PDB file of C-alpha atoms in Angstrom:
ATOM      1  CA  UNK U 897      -0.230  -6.320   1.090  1.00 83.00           C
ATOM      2  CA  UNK U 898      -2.303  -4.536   3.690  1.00 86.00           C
ATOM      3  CA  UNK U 899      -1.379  -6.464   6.393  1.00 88.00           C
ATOM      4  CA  UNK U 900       1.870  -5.286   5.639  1.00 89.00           C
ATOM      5  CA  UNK U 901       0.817  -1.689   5.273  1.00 89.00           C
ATOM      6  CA  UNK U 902      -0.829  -1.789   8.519  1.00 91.00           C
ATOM      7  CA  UNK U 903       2.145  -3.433  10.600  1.00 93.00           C
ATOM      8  CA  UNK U 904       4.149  -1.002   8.769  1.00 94.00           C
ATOM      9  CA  UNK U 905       1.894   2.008  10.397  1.00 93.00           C
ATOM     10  CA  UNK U 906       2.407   0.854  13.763  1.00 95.00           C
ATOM     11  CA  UNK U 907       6.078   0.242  13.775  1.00 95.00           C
ATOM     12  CA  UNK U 908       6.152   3.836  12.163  1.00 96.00           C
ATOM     13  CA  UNK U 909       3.969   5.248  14.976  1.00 96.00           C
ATOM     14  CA  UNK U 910       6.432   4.383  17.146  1.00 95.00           C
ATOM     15  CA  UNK U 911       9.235   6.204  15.239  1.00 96.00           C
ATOM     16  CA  UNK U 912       7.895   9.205  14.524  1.00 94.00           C
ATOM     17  CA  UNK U 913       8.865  10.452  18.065  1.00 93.00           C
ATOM     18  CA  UNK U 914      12.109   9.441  17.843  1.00 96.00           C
ATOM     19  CA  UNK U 915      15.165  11.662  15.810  1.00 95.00           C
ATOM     20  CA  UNK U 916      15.044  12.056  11.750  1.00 93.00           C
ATOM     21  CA  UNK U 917      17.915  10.584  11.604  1.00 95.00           C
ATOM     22  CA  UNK U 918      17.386   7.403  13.654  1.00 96.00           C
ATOM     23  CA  UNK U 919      14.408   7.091  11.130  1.00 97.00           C
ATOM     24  CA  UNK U 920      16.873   7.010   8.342  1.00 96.00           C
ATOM     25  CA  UNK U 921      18.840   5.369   9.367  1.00 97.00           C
ATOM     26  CA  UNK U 922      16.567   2.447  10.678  1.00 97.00           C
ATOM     27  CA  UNK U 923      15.018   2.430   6.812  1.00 97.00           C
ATOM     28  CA  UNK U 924      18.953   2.401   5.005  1.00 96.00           C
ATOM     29  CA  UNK U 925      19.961  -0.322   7.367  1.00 97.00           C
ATOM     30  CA  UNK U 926      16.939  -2.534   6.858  1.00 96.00           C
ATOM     31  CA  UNK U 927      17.034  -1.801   2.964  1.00 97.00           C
ATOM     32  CA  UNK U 928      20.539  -2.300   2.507  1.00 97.00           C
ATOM     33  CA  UNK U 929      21.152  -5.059   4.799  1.00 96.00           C
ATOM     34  CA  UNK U 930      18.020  -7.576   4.812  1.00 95.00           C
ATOM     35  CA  UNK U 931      19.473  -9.741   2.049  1.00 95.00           C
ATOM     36  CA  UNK U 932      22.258 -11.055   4.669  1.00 94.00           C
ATOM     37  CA  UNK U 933      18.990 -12.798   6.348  1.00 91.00           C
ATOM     38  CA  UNK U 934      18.323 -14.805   3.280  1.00 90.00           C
ATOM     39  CA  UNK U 935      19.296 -17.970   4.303  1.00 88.00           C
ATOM     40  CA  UNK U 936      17.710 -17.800   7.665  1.00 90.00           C
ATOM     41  CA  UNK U 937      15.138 -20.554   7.550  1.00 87.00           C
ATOM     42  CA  UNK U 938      11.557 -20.317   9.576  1.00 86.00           C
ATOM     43  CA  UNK U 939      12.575 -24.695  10.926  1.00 85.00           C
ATOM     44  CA  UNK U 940      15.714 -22.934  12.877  1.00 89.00           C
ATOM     45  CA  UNK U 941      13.094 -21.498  15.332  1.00 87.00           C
ATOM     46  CA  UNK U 942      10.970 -24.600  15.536  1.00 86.00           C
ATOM     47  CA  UNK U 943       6.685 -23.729  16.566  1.00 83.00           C
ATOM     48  CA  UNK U 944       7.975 -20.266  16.091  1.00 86.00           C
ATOM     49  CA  UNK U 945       9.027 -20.055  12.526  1.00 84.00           C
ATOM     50  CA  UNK U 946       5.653 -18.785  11.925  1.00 84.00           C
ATOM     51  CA  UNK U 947       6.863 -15.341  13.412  1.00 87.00           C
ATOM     52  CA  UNK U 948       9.934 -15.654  11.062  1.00 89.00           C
ATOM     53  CA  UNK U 949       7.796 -16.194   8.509  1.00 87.00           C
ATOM     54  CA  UNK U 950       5.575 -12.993   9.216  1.00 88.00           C
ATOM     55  CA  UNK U 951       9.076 -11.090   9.243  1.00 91.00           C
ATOM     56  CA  UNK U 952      11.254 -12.018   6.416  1.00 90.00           C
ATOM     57  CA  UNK U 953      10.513 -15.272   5.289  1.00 86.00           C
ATOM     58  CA  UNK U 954       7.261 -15.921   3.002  1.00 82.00           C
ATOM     59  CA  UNK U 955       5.608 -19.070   3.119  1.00 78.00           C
ATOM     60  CA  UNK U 956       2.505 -21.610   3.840  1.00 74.00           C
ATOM     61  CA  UNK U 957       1.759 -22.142   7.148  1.00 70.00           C
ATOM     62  CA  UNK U 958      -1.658 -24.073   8.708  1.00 70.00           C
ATOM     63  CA  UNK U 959      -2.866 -20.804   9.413  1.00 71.00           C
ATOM     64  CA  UNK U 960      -1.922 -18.438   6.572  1.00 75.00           C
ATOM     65  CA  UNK U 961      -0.350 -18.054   3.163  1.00 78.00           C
ATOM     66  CA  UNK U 962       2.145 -15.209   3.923  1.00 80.00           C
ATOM     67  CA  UNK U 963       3.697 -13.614   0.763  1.00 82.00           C
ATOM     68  CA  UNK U 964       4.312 -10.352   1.931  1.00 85.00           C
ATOM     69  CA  UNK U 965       6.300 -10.177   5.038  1.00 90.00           C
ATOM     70  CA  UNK U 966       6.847  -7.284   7.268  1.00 92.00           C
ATOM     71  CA  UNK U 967      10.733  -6.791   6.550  1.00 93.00           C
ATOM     72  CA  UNK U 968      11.758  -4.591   4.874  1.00 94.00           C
ATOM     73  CA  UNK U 969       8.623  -3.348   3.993  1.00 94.00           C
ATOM     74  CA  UNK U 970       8.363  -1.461   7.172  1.00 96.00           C
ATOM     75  CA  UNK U 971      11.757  -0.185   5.900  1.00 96.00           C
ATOM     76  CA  UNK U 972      10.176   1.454   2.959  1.00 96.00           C
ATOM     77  CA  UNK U 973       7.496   3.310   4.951  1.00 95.00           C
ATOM     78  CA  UNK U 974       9.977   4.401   7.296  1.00 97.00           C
ATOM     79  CA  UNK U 975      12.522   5.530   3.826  1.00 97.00           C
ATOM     80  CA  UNK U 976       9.267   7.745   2.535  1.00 95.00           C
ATOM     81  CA  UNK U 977       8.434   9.106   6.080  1.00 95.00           C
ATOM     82  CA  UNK U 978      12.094  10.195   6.081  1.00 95.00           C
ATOM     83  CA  UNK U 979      11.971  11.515   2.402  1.00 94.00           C
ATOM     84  CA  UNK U 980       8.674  13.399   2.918  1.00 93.00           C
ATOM     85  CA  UNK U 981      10.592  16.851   3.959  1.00 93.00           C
ATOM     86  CA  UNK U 982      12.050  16.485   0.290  1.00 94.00           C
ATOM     87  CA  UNK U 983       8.078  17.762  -0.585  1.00 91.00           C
ATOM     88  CA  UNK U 984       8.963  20.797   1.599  1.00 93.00           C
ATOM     89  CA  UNK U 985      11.540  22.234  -0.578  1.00 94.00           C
ATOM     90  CA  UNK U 986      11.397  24.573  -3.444  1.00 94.00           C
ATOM     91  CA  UNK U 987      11.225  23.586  -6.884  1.00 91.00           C
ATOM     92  CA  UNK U 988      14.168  23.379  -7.843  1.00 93.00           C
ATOM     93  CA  UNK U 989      16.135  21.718  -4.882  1.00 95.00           C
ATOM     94  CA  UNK U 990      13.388  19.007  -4.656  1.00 95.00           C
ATOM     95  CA  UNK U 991      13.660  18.253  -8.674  1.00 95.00           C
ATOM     96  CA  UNK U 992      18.382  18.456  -7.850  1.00 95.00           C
ATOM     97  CA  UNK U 993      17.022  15.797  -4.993  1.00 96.00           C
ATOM     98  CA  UNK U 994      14.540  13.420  -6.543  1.00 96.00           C
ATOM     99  CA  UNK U 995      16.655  13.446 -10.331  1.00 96.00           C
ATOM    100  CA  UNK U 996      19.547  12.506  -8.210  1.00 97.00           C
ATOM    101  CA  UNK U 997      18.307   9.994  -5.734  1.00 96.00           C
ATOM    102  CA  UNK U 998      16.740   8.376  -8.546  1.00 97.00           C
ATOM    103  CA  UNK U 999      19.970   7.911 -10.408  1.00 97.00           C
ATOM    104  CA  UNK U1000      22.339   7.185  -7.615  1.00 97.00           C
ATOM    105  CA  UNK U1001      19.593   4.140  -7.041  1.00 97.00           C
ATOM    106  CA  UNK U1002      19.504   2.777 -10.719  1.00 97.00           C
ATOM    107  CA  UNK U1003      23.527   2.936 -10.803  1.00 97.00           C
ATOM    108  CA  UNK U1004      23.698   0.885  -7.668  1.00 97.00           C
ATOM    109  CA  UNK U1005      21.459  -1.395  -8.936  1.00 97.00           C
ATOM    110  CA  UNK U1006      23.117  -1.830 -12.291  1.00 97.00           C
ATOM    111  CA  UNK U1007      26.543  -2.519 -10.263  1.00 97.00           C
ATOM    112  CA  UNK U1008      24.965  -4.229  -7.970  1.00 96.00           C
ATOM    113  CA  UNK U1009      23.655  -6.585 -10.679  1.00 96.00           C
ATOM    114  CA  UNK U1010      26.648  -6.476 -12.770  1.00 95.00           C
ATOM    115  CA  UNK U1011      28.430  -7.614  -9.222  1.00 95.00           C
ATOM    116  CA  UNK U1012      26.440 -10.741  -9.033  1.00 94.00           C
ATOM    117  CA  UNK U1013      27.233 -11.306  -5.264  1.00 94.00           C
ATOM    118  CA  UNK U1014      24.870  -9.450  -3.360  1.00 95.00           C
ATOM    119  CA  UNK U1015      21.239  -8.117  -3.665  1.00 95.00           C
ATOM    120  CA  UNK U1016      19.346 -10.371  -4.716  1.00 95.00           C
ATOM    121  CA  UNK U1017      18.494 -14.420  -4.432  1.00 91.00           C
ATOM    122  CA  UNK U1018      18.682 -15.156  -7.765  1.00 90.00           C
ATOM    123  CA  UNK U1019      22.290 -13.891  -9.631  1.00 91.00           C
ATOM    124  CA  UNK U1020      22.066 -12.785 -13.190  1.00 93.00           C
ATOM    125  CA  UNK U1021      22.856 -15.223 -15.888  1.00 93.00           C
ATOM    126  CA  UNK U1022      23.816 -14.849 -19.387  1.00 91.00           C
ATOM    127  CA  UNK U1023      21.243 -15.585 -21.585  1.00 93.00           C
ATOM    128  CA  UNK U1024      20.839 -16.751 -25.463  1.00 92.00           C
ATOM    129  CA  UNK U1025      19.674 -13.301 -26.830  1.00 94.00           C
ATOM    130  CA  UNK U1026      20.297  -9.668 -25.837  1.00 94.00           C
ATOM    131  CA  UNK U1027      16.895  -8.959 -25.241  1.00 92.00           C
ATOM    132  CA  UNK U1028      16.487 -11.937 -22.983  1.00 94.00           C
ATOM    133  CA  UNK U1029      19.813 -10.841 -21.273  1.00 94.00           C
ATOM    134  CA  UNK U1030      18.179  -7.605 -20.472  1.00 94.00           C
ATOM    135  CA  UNK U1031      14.555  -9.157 -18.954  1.00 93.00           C
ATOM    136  CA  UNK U1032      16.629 -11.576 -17.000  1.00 95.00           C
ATOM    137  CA  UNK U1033      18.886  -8.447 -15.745  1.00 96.00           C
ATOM    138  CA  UNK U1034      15.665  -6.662 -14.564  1.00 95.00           C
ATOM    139  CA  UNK U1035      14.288  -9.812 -13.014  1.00 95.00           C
ATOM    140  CA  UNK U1036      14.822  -9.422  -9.437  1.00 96.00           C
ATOM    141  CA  UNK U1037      13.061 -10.943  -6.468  1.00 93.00           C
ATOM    142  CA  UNK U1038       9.582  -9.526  -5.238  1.00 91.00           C
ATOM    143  CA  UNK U1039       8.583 -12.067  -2.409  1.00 87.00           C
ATOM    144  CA  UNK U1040       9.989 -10.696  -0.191  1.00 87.00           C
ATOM    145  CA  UNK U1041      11.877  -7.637  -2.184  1.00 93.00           C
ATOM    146  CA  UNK U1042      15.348  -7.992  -2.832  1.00 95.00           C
ATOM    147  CA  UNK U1043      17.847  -5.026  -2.297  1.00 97.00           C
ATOM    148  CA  UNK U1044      18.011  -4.824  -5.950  1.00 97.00           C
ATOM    149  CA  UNK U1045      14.082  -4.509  -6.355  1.00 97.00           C
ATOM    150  CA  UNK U1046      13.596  -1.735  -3.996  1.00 97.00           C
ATOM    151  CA  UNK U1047      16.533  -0.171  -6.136  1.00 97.00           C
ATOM    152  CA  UNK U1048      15.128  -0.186  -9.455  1.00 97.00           C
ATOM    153  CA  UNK U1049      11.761   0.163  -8.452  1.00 97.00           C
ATOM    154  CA  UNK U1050      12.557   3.372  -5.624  1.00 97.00           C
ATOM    155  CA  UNK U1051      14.868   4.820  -8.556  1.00 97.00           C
ATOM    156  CA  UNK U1052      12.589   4.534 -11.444  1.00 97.00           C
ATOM    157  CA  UNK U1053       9.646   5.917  -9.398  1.00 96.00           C
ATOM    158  CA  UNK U1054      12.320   9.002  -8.082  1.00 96.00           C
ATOM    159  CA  UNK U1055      12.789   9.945 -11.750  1.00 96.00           C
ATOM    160  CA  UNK U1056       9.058   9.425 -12.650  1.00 95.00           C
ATOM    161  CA  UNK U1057       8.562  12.104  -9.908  1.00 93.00           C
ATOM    162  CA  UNK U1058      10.881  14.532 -10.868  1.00 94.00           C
ATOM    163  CA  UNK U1059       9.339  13.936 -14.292  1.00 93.00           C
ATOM    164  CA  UNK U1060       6.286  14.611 -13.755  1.00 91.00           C
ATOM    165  CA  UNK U1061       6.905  18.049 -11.494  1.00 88.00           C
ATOM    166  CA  UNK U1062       8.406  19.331 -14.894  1.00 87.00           C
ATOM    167  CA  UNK U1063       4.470  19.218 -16.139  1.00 87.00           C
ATOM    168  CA  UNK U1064       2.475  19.053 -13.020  1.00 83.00           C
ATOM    169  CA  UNK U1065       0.060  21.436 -14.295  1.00 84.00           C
ATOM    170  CA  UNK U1066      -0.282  18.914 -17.356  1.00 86.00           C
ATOM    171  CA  UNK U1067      -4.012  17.099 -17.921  1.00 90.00           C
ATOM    172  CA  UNK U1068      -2.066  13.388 -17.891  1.00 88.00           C
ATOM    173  CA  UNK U1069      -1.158  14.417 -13.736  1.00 90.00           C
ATOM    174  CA  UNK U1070      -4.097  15.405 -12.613  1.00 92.00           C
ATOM    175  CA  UNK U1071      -5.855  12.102 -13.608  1.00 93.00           C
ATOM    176  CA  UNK U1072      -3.205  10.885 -12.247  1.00 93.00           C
ATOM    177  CA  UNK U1073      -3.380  13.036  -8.573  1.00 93.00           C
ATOM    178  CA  UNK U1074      -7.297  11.655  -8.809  1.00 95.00           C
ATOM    179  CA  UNK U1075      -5.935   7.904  -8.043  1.00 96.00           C
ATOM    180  CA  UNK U1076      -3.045   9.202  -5.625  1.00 93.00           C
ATOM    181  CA  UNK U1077      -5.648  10.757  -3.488  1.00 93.00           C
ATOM    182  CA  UNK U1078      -7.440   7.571  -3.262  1.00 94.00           C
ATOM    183  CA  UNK U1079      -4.823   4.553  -2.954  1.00 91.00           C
ATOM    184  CA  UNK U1080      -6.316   2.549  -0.728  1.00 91.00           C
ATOM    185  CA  UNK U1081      -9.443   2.444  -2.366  1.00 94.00           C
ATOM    186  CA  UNK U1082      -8.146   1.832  -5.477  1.00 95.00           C
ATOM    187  CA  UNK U1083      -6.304  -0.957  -4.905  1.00 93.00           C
ATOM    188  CA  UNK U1084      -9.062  -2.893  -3.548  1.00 92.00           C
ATOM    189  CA  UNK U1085     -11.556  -1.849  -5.763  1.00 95.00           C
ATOM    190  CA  UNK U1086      -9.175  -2.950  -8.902  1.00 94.00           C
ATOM    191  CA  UNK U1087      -8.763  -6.003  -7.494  1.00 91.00           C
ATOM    192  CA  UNK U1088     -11.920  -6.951  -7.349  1.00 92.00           C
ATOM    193  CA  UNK U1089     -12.693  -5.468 -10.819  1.00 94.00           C
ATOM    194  CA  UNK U1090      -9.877  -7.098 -12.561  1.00 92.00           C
ATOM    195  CA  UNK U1091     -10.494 -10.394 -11.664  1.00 90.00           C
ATOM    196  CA  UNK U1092     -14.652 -10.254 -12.081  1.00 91.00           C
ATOM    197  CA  UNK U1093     -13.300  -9.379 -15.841  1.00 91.00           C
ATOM    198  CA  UNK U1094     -10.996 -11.871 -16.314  1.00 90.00           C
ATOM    199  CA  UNK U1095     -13.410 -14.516 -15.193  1.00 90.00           C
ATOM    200  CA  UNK U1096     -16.347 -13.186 -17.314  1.00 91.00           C
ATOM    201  CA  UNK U1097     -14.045 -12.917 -20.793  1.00 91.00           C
ATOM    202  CA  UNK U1098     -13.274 -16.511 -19.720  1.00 89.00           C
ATOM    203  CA  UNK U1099     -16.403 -17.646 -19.511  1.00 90.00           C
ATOM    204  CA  UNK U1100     -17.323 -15.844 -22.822  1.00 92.00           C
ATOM    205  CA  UNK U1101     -14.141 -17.713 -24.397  1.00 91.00           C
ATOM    206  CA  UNK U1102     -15.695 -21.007 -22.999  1.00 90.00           C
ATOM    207  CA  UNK U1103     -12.790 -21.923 -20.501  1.00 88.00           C
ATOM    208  CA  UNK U1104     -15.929 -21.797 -18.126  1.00 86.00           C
ATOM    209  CA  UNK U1105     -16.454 -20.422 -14.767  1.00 84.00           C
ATOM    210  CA  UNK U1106     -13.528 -21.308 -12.998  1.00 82.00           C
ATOM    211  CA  UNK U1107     -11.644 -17.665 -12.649  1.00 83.00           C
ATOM    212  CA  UNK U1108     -15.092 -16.672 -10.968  1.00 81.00           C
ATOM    213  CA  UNK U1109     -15.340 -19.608  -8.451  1.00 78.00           C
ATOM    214  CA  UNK U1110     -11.795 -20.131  -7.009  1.00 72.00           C
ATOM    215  CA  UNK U1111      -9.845 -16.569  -6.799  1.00 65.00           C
ATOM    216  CA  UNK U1112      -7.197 -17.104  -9.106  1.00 63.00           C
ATOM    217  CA  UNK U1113      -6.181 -20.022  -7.510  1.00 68.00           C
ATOM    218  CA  UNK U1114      -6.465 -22.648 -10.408  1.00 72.00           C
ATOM    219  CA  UNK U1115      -6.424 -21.314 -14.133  1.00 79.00           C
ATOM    220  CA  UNK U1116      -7.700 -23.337 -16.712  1.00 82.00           C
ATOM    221  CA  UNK U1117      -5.322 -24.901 -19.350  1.00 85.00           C
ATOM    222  CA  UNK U1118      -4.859 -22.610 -22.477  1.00 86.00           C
ATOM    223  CA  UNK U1119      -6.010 -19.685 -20.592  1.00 86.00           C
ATOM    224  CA  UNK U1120      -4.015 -16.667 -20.708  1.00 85.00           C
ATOM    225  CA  UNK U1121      -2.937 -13.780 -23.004  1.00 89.00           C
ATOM    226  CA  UNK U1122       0.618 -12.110 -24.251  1.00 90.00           C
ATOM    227  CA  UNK U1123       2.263  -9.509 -22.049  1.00 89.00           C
ATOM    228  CA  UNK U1124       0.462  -6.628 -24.694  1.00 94.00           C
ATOM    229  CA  UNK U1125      -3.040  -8.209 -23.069  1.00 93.00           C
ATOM    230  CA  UNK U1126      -2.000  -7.839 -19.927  1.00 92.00           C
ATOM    231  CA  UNK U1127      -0.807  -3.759 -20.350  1.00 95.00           C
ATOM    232  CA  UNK U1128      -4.424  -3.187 -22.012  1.00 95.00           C
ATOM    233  CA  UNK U1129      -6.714  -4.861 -19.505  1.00 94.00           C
ATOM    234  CA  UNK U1130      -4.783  -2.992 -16.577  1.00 93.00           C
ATOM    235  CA  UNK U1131      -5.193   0.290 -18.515  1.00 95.00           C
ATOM    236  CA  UNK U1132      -8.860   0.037 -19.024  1.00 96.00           C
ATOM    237  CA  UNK U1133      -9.324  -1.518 -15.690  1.00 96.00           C
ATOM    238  CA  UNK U1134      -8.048   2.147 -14.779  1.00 95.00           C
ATOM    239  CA  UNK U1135     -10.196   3.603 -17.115  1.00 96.00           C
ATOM    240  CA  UNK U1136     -13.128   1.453 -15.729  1.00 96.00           C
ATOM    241  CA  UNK U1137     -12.277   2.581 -12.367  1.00 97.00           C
ATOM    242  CA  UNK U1138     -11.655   6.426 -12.615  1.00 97.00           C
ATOM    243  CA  UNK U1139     -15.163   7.622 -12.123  1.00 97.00           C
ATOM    244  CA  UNK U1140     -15.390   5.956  -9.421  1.00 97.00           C
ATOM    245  CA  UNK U1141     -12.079   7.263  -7.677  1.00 96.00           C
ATOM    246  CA  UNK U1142     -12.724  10.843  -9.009  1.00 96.00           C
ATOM    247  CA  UNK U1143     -16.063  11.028  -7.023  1.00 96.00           C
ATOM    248  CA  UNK U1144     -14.725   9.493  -3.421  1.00 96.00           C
ATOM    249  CA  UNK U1145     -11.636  12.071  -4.152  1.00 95.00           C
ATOM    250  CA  UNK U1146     -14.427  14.432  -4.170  1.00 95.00           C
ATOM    251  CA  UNK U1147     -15.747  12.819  -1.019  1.00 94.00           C
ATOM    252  CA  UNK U1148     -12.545  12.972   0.937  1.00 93.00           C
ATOM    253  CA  UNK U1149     -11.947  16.658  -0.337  1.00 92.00           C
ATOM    254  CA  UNK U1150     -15.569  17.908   0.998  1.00 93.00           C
ATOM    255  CA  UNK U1151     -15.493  15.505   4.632  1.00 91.00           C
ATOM    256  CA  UNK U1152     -13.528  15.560   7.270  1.00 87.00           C
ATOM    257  CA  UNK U1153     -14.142  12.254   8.886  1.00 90.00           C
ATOM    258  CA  UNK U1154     -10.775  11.210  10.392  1.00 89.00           C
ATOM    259  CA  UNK U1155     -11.149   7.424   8.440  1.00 88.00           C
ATOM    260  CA  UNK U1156     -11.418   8.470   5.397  1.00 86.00           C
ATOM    261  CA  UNK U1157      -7.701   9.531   5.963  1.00 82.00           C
ATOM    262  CA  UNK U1158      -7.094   5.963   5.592  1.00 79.00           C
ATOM    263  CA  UNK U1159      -8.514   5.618   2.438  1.00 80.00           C
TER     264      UNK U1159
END
């Protein structure tokens, strides 16, 4: 993930100079048009597939597990560069803008879907019960994302935003603002916090120390909880984790070191 981020900066560093529109339409090509490189494989290209690999492709090599490729990443920076004069605009234009974009995205992705013939890796099937119809509908590919992910996900977040201007001056965004301000910092630090958790309520269940020792890379059999575990541990990982973010929000606020920018 930051590898990605970071490749994603430079690429971007070189297009900031050029036209807004060359920006755009660098990120809507990329987006749109990734999925046709699907079934290039890293062997065509022999001791280079590793640079395939690092572009489009995830997969083990002797040097590195690469699961998050640079394309089209780099095309989503690039898409919220573009978007960021949207943040310029009044109130009411940039609600018309971010409402809209995020509908015009879930629609796509529904007919997309409903399509079945481009988008994604793995077409929709039919499935034994409606609510299994509908996970397997949302089910798109994340490794590297599909057309269809960056379309649910990009559209869903557009509405959240638009949301969430309607009560910016609400108590539930400004705890959220704290973690915005920090992102970098948070996602390390909940990293590392989620899984020293997991691995001590594992040892406490006596599946013993093996979430502490190997990163996640082995669980032990039996271990595991329902998908309503999994939405309380990452909310009071948050919880765990908001003092924390509120004070190096402060930090960030009060300095002016240029690296803290980064964090």
């Amino acid at each position: 993930v930051i590898w990605a981020i970071g490749a994603s900066m430079i690429v971007l560093a070189a297009l900031v100079g050029t036209p807004r529109w060359f920006i755009g339409l660098f990120a809507f090509t990329l987006i749109f048009g990734h999925n046709l490189l699907d079934g290039v494989d890293p062997a065509m290209f022999g001791s280079w597939g590793w640079l395939w690999s690092l572009i489009h492709a995830p997969t083990q090599t002797s040097h590195a597990f690469i699961l998050y490729p640079l394309v089209p990443w780099v095309a989503v920076m690039a898409l919220g560069y573009y978007a960021g004069v949207i943040f310029e605009m009044e109130e009411e234009p940039r609600l018309k803008v971010l409402l809209g974009a995020g509908v015009l995205c879930t629609a796509l992705f529904i007919a997309l879907r409903l399509l079945n013939v481009y988008g994604d890796p793995h077409p929709w099937m039919m499935q034994s019960t409606t609510l299994l119809n509908v996970l397997a509908f949302i089910n798109v590919h994340k490794y590297p994302p599909s057309l269809m992910y960056l379309l649910i996900t990009i559209g869903t977040a557009s509405m959240l935003l638009a949301a969430l201007e309607m009560v910016r001056d609400g108590k539930l965004v400004r705890v959220l603002q704290v973690y915005g301000r920090v992102p970098l910092f948070v996602y390390v630090l909940h990293i590392v916090t989620a899984h020293l958790a997991a691995g001590l309520v594992a040892l406490a269940l006596g599946f013993g120390p093996a979430l502490l020792n190997n990163f996640f890379l082995a669980k032990p059999e039996g271990w595991g909880f329902g998908l309503l575990g999994v939405y309380v541990a990452w909310i009071a990982v948050l919880i765990v984790l908001y003092p924390a973010c509120r004070w190096f929000a402060d930090v960030k606020r009060r300095r002016k070191d240029w690296w803290l920018a980064y964090l």
